[in-house]
Short mmCIF file of C-alpha atoms in Angstrom, two decimals:
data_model
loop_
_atom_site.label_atom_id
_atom_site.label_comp_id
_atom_site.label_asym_id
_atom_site.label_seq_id
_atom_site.Cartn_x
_atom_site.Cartn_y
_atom_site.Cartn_z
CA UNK A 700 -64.08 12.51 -1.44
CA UNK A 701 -63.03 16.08 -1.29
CA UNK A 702 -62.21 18.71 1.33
CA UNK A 703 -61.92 22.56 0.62
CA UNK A 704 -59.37 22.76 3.29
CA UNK A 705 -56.38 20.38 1.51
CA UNK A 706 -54.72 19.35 5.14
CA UNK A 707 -58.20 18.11 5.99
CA UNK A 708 -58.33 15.71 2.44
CA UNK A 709 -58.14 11.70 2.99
CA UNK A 710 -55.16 11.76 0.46
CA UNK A 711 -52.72 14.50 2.07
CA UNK A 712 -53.39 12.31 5.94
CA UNK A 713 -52.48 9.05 4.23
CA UNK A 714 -49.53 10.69 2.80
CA UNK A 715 -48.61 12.66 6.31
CA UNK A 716 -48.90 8.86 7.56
CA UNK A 717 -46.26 7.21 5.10
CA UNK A 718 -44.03 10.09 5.57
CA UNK A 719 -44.04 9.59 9.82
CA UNK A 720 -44.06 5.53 9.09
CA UNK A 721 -40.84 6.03 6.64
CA UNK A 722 -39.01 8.03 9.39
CA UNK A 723 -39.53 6.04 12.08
CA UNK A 724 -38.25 2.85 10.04
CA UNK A 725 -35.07 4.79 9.06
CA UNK A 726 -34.64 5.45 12.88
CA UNK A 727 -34.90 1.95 13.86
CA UNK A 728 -32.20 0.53 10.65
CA UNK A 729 -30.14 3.40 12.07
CA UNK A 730 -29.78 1.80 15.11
CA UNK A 731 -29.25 -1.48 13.86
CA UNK A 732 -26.44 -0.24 11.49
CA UNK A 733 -24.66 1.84 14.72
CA UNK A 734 -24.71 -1.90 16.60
CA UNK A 735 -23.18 -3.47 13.67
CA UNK A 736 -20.82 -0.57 13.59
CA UNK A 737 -19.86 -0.83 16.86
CA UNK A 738 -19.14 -4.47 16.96
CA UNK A 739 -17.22 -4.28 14.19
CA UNK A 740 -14.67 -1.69 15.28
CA UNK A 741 -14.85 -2.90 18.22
CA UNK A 742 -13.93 -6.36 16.99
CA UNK A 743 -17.06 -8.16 18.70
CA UNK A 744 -18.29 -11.40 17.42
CA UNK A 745 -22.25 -10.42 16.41
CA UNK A 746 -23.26 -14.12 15.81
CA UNK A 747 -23.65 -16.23 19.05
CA UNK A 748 -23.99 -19.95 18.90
CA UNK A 749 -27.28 -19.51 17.50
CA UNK A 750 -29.08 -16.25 16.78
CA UNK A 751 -31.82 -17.06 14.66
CA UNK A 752 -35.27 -15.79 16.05
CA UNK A 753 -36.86 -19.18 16.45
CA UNK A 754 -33.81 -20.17 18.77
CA UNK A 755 -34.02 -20.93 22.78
CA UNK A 756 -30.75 -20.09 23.15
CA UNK A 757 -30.28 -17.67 26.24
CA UNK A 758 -27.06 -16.38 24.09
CA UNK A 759 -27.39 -15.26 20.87
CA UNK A 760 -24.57 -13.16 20.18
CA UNK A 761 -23.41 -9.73 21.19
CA UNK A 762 -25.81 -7.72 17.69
CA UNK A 763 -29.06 -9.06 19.64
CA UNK A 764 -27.92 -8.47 23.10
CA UNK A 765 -26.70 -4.76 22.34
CA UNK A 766 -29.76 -4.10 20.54
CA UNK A 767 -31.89 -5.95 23.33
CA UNK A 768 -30.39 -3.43 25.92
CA UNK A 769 -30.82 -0.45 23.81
CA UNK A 770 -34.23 -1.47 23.43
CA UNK A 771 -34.95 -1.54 27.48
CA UNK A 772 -34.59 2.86 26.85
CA UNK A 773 -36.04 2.58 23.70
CA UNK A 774 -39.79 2.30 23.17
CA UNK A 775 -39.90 2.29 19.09
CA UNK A 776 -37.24 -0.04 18.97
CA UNK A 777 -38.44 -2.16 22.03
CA UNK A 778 -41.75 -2.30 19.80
CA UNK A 779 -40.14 -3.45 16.29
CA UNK A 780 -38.00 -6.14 17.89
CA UNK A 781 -41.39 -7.43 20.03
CA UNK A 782 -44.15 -7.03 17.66
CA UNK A 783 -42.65 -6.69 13.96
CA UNK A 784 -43.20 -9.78 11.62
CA UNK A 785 -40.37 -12.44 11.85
CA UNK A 786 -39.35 -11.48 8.08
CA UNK A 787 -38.97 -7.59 8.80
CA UNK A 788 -36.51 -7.72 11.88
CA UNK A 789 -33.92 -6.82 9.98
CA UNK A 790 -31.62 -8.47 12.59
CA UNK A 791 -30.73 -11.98 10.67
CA UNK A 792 -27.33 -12.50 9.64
CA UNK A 793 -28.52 -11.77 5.93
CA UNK A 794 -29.53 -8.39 6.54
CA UNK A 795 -26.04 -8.34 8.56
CA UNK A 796 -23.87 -9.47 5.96
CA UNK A 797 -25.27 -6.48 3.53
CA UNK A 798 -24.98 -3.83 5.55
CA UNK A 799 -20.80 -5.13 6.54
CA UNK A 800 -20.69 -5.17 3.03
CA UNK A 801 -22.43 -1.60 2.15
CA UNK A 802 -19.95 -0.26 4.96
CA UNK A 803 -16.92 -1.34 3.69
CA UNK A 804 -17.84 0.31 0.58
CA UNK A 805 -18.28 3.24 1.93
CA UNK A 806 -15.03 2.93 3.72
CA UNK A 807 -12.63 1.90 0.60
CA UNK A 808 -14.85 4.99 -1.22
CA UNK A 809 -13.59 7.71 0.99
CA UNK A 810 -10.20 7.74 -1.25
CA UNK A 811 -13.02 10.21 -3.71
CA UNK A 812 -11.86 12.67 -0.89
CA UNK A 813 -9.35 14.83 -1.17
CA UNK A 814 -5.77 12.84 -1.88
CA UNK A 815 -4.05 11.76 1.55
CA UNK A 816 -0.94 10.20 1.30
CA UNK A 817 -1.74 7.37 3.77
CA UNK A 818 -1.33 3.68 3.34
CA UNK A 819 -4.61 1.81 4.12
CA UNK A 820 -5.72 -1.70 3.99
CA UNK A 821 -8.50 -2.54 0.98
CA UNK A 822 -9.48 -6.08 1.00
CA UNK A 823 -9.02 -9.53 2.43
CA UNK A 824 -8.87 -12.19 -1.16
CA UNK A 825 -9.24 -16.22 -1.14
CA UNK A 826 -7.35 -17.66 -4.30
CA UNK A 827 -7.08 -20.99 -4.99
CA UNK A 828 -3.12 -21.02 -6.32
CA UNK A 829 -0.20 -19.02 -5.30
CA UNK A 830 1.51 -18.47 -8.46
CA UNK A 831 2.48 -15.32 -9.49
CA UNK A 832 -0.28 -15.00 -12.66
CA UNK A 833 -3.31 -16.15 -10.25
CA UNK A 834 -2.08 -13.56 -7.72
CA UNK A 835 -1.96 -10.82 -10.36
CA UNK A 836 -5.13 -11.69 -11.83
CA UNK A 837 -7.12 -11.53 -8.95
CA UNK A 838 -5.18 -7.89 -7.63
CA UNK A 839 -6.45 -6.28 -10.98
CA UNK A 840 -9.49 -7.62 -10.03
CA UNK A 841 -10.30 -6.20 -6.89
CA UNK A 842 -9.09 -2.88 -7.83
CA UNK A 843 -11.40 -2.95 -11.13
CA UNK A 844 -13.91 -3.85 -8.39
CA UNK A 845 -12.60 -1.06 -6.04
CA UNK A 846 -12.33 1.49 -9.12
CA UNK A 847 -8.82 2.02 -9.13
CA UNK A 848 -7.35 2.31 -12.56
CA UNK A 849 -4.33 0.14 -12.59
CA UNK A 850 -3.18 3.18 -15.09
CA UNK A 851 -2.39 5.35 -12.55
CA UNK A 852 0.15 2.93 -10.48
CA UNK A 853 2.91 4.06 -9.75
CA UNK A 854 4.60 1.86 -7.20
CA UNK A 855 3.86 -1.42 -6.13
CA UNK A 856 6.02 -3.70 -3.37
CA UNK A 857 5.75 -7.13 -2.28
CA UNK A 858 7.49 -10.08 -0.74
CA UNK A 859 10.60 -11.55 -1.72
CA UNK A 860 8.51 -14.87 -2.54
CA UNK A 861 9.20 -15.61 -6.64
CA UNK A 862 5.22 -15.76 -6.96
CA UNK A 863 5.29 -11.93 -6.22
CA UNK A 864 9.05 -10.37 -6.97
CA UNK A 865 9.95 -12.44 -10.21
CA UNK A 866 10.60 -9.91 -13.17
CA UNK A 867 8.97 -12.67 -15.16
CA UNK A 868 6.42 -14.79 -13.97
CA UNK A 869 5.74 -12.95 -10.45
CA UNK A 870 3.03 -10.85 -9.92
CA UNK A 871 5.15 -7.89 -9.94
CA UNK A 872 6.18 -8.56 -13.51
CA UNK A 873 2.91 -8.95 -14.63
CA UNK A 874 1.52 -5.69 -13.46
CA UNK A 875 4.39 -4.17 -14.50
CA UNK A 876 3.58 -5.71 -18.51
CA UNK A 877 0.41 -3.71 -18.22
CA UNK A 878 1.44 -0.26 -16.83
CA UNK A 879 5.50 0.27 -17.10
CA UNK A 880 5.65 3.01 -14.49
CA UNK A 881 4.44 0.82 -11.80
CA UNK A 882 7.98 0.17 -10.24
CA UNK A 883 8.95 -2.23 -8.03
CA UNK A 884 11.71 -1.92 -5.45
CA UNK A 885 15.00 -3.24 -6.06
CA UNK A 886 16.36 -4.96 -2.19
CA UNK A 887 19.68 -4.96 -0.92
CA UNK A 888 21.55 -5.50 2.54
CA UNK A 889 25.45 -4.11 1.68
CA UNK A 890 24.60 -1.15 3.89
CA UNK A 891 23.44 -3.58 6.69
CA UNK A 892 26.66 -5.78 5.54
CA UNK A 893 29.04 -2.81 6.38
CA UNK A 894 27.19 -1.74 9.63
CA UNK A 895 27.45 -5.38 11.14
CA UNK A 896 31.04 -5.45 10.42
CA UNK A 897 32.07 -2.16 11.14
CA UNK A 898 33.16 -1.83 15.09
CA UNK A 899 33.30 2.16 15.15
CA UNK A 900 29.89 2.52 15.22
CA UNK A 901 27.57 1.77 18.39
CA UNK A 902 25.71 -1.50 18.84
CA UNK A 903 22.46 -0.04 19.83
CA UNK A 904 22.81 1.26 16.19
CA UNK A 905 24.40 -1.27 14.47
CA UNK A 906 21.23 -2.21 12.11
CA UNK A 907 18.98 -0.44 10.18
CA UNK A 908 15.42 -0.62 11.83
CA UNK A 909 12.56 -1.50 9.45
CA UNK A 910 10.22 0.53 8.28
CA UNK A 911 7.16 0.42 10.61
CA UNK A 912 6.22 -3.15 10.45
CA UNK A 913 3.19 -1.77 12.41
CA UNK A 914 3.98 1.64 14.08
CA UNK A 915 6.63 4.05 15.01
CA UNK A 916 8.36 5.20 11.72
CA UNK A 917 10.16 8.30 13.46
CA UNK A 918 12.38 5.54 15.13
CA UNK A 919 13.01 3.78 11.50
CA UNK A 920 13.82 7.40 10.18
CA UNK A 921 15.72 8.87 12.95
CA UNK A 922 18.06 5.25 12.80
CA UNK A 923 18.44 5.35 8.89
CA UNK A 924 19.22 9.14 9.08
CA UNK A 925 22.24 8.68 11.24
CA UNK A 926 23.55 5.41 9.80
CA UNK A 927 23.50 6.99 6.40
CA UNK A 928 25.38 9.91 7.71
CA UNK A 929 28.01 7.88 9.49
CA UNK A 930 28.67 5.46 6.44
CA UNK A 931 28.27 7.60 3.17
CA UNK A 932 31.88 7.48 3.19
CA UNK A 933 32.56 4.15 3.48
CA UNK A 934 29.43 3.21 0.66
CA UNK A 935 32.00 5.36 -1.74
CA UNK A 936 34.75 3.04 -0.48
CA UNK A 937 33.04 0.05 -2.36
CA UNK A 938 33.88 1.52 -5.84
CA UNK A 939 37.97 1.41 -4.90
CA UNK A 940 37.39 -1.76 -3.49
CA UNK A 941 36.18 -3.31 -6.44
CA UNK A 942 38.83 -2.11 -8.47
CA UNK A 943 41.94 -3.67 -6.21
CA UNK A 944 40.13 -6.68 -5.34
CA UNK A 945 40.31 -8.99 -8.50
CA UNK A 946 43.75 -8.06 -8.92
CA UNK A 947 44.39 -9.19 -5.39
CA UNK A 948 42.06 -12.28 -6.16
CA UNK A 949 44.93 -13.93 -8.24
CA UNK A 950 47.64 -12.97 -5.86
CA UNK A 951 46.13 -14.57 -3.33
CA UNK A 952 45.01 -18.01 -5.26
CA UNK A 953 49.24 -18.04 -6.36
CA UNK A 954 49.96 -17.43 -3.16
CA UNK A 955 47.60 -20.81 -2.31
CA UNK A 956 48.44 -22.62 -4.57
CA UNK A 957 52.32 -22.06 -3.81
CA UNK A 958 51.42 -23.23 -0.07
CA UNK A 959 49.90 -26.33 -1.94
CA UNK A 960 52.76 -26.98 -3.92
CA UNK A 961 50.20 -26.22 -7.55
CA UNK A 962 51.32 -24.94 -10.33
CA UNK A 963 49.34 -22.38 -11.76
CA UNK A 964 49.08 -22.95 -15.58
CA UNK A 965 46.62 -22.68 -18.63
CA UNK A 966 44.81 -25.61 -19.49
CA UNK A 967 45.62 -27.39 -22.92
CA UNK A 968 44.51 -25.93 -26.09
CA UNK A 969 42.95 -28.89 -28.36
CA UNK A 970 42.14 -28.25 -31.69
CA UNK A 971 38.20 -28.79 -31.30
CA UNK A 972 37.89 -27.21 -27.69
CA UNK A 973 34.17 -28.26 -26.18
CA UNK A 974 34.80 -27.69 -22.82
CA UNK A 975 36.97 -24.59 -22.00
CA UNK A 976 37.81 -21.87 -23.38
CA UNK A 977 40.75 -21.33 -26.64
CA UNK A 978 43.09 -18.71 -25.08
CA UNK A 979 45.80 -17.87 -27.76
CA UNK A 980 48.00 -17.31 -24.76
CA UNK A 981 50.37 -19.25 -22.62
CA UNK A 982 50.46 -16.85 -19.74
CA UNK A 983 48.23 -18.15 -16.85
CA UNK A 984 47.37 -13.96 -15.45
CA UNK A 985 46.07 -13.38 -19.04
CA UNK A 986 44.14 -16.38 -19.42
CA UNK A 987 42.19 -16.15 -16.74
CA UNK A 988 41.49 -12.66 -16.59
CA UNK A 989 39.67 -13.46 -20.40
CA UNK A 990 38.34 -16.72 -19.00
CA UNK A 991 36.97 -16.13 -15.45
CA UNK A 992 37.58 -11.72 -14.43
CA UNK A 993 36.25 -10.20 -17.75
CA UNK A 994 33.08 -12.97 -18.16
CA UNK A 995 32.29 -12.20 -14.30
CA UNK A 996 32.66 -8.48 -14.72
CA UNK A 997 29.85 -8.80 -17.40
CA UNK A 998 27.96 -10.85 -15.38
CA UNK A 999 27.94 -8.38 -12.82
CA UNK A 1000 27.32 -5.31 -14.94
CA UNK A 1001 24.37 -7.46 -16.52
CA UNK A 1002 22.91 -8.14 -12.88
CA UNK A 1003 23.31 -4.10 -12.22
CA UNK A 1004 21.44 -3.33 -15.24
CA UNK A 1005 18.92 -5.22 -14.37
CA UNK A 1006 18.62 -4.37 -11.06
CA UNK A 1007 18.59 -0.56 -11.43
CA UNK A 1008 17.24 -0.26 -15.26
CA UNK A 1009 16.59 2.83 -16.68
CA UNK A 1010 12.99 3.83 -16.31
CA UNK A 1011 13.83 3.39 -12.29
CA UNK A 1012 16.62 6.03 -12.38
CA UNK A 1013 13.57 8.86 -12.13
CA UNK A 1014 12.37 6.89 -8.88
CA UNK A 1015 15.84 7.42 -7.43
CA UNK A 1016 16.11 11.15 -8.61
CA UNK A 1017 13.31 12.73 -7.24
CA UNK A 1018 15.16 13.20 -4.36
CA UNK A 1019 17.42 15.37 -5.55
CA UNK A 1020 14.20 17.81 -5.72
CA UNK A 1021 15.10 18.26 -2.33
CA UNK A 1022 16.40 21.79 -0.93
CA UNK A 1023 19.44 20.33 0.24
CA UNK A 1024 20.27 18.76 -2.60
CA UNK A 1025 19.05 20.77 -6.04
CA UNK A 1026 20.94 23.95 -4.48
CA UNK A 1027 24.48 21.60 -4.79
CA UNK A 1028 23.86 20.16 -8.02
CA UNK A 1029 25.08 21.92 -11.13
CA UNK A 1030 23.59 23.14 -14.66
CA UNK A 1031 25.03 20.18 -16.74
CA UNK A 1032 23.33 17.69 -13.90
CA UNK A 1033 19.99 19.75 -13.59
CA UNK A 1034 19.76 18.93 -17.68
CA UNK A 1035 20.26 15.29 -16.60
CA UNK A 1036 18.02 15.49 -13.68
CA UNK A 1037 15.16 16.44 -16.07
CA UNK A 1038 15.97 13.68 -18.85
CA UNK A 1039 15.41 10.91 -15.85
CA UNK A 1040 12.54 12.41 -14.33
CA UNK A 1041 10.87 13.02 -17.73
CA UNK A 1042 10.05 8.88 -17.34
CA UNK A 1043 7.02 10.83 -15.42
CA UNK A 1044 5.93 12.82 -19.17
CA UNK A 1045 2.70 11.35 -19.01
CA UNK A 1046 2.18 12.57 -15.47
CA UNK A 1047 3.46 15.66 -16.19
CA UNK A 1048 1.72 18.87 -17.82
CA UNK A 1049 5.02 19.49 -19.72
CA UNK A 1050 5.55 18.85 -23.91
CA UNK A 1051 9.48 18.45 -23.81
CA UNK A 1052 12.30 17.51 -21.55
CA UNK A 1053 13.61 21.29 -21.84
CA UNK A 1054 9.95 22.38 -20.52
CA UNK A 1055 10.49 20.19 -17.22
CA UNK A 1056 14.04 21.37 -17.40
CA UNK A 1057 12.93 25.23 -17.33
CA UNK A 1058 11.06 24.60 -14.18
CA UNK A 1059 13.27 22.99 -12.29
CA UNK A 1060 16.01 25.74 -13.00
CA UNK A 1061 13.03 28.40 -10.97
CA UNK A 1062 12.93 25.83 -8.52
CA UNK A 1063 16.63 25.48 -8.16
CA UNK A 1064 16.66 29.28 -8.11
CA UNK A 1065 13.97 29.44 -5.47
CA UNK A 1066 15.71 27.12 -3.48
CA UNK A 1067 18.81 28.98 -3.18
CA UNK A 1068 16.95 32.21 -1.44
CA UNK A 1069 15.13 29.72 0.62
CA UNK A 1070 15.97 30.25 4.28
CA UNK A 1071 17.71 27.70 6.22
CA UNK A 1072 15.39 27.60 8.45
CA UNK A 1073 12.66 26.78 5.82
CA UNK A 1074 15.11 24.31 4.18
CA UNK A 1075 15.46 22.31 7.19
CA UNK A 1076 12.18 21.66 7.63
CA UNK A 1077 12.31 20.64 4.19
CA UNK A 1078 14.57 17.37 4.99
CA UNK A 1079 11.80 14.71 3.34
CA UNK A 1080 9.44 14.21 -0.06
CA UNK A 1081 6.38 14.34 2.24
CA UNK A 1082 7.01 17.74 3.83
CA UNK A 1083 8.11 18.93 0.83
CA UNK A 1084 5.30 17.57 -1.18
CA UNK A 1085 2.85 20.09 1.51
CA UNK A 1086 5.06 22.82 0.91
CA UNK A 1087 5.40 23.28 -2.40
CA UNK A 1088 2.78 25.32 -4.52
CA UNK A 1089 1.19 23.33 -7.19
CA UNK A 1090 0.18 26.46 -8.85
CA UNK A 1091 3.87 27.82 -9.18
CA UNK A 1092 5.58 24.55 -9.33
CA UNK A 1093 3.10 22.26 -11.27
CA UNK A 1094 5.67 19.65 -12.56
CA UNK A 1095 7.36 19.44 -8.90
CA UNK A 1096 4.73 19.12 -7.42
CA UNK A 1097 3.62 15.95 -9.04
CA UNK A 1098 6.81 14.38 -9.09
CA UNK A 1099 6.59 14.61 -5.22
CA UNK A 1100 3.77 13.25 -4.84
CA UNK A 1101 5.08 10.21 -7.05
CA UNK A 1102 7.89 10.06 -4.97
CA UNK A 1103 6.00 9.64 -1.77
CA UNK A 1104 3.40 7.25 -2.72
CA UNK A 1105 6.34 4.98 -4.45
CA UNK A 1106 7.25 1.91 -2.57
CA UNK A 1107 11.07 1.75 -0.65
CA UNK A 1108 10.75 -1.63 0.59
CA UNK A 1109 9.48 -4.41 0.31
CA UNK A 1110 5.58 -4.73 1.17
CA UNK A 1111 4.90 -5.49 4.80
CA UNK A 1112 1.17 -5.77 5.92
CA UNK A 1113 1.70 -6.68 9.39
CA UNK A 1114 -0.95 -4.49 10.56
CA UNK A 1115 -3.52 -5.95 8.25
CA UNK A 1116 -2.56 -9.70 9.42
CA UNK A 1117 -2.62 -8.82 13.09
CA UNK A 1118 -6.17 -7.40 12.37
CA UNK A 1119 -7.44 -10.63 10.57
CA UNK A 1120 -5.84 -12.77 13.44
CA UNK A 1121 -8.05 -11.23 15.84
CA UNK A 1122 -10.85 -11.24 13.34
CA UNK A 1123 -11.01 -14.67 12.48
CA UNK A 1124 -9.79 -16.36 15.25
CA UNK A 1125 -10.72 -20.04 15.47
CA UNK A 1126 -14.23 -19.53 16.96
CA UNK A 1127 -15.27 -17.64 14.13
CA UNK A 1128 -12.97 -19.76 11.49
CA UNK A 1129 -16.68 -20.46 9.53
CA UNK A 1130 -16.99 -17.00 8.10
CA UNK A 1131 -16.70 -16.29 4.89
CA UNK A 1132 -14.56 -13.29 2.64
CA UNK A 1133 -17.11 -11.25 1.65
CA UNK A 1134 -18.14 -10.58 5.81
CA UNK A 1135 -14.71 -10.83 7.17
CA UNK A 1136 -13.49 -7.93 4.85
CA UNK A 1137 -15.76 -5.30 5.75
CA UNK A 1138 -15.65 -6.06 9.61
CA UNK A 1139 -11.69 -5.91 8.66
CA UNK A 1140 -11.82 -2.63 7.31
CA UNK A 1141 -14.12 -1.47 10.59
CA UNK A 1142 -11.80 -2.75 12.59
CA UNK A 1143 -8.71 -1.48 11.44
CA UNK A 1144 -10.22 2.31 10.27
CA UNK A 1145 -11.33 2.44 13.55
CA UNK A 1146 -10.96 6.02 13.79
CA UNK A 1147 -12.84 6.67 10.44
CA UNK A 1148 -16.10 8.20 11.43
CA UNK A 1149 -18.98 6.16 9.33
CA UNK A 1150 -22.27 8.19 8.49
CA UNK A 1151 -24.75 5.49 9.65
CA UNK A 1152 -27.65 7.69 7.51
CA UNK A 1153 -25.91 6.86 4.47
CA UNK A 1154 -25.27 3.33 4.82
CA UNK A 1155 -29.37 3.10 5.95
CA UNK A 1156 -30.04 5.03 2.28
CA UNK A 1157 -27.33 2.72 0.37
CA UNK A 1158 -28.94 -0.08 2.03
CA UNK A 1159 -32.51 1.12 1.11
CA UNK A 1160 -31.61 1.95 -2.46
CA UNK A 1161 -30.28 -1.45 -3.03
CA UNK A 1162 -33.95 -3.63 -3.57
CA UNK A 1163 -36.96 -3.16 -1.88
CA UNK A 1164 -37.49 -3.09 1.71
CA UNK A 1165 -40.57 -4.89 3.28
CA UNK A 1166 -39.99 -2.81 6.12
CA UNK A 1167 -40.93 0.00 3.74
CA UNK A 1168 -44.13 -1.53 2.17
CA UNK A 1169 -46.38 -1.88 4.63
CA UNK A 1170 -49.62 -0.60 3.95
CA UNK A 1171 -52.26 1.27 6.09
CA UNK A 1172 -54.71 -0.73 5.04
CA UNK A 1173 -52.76 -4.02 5.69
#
């Protein structure tokens, strides 16, 4: 059959027909992907007791309902819900479960953007042991899944549990086996120590705040800012203190063991000694300075190396990038600067330690001419890091951006657990990982706008559609 006019012709009206039929089914999974968005910021169950089609039930969840009332001002979609076969609803919790799960791709996807230093919560993971090697395993999983090379950590921060912390066996060690500039944070509370004790400084400011648990950093800042400022002194103090104090250590122990009526005396030397210590000395100071001061001074030294080793010493230079600080420091300790911070090489667009060290002399220099009222603006890594020109300053610039994605605590995702405590409270204590983590990540990017027309075309380009094989001559 032919037409001389090729609008008139059989085959462009059946085409014209698909086209109008393929719209108008993209319109109606539209709206069933903006009611599954909206119950999933809004944290609304979408399964009632039972909300199968074939049920009686007058309540079958919040999904149906919202899409029953939409459907009251809606003639298409009043239509498909009434008169569409039972296997092209597109309501069941199947077609539910795919589209949570096409979302919360398309959420954990928008780091492709451009970089935003922001911390954000990925996934939800079931494992069936806690030790540190399980743990690990299934974190380099999920970001293999996620696309995240595991190359390009550069922090990573945990609880103090052993299964996550341990140099050796946590999870923390592991990771750190496979990429050696992923640090981890060393803790400590002396600072916290000398606060409590110290009765010259306000109560109401007494103890460090931590570092929004769930909100209100400025608070955590503002606290840490002025405590730091009020003790920096006394922090110094702890050097002289440790100097005097094992000295004093044995005056005081004579001074017990006078009150005791002991003598204070080295032990016997045998000839095959298999429980002490052979001291060739018969004064009781010098023995125990070899035996217990010198072995615990190595202990301790051991302990410090440990804690801050050398690859970390670049983590705790970068802020001497800072205006405030680089314009105090002098040439001898910019040449040091760059041999710790050239831990970052690989990061870095630089050949040598004196390339990194030439730039950080101009930025030094440019510094220095900075106004003050530039520089105090300039008081942290982050506002620093949106200052600087990565076109002038190349090297700096990535260095601060190391520094403000790098971990200063240890990891607290108290946000993240609120969120799944709401989530899967026990009504809904059935539901398994793969739903509850992309109505997670709805619910707690609630402000991230979703583009429903690309879920509906990830969704379609996933397997074939019955909704979108009808024919006209069916």
């Amino acid at each position: 059959m032919t037409s001389e006019v090729p609008s008139s012709s059989l085959p462009y009206k059946l085409n014209q027909q698909n086209q109008a039929q393929y719209q108008h089914n993209i319109k109606l999974l539209e709206k069933i992907v903006d009611a599954i968005i909206l119950c999933g910021k809004q944290n609304i169950p979408l399964r009632g007791h039972k909300d199968d089609t074939t049920s009686d039930s007058s309540n079958k969840g919040y999904f149906l309902a919202i899409l029953q009332l939409l459907a009251k001002h809606d003639e298409q979609l009043w239509s498909h819900l009434q008169k569409a076969k039972k296997n092209a609803l597109y309501t069941s919790k199947t077609i539910q479960n795919e589209v949570i799960q096409l979302i919360g791709n398309y959420i954990t996807d928008t780091r492709e953007h451009p970089a935003i230093i922001k911390e954000e919560f990925l996934d939800f993971a079931n494992i069936g042991r806690t030790s540190g090697e399980t743990i690990a395993d299934k974190l380099i999983e999920i970001l293999r899944l996620l696309a995240i090379p595991i190359e390009n950590m550069r922090g990573q921060a945990y609880d103090g549990a052993a299964a996550m912390a341990s140099e050796k066996r946590g999870c923390q060690g592991r990771i750190k086996s496979l990429n050696q500039l992923a640090f981890s944070p060393k803790r400590q509370g002396f600072l916290e120590t000398i606060i409590e004790n110290d009765g010259s400084v306000d109560f109401s400011r007494k103890k460090l705040v931590g570092l929004c648990k769930t909100r209100k950093r400025d608070i955590a800042i503002f606290t840490a800012s002025k405590l730091i400022e009020e003790h920096v002194d006394r922090i110094k103090e702890i050097r002289r203190a440790v100097d005097t104090e094992l000295e004093s250590c044995f005056e005081d122990a004579k001074q017990i063991a006078g009150d005791l009526d002991i003598v204070i005396k080295t032990p016997r030397v045998c000839s095959k000694q298999q429980h002490g210590e052979n001291v060739s000395t018969s004064n009781p100071r010098d023995y125990y300075r070899s035996v217990v001061a010198i072995p615990f001074l190595d202990f301790f030294l051991s302990e410090l190396n440990t804690r801050f080793q050398k690859e970390d010493l670049g983590a705790y230079s970068i802020c001497s990038l800072l205006p405030a600080n680089v314009t105090t420091i002098s040439h001898e300790e910019l040449s040091k600067l760059a041999s710790e911070l050239i831990c970052w090489g690989s990061d870095l667009p630089c050949l040598s330690v004196k390339d990194l060290e030439k730039e950080l002399r101009d930025w030094r220099r440019y510094c220095v001419n900075m106004s003050k009222e530039t520089s105090d603006k300039l008081y942290n890594l982050l506002n620093l890091f949106n200052f600087v020109d990565g076109d002038v300053f190349p090297k700096v610039k990535i260095i601060l951006h190391i520094g403000c994605v790098l971990p200063i605590t240890t990891c607290e995702a108290e946000r993240s657990f609120s969120g799944l405590r709401r989530i899967k409270s026990y009504m809904r204590s059935t539901m398994q990982e793969d739903r509850l983590t992309g109505l997670a990540l709805m619910h707690l990017h609630h402000s991230l706008e979703i583009d429903q027309k690309e879920i509906v075309q990830s969704f379609f380009r996933q397997g074939k559609r019955r909704l979108f094989q009808s024919s006209l001559f069916s």
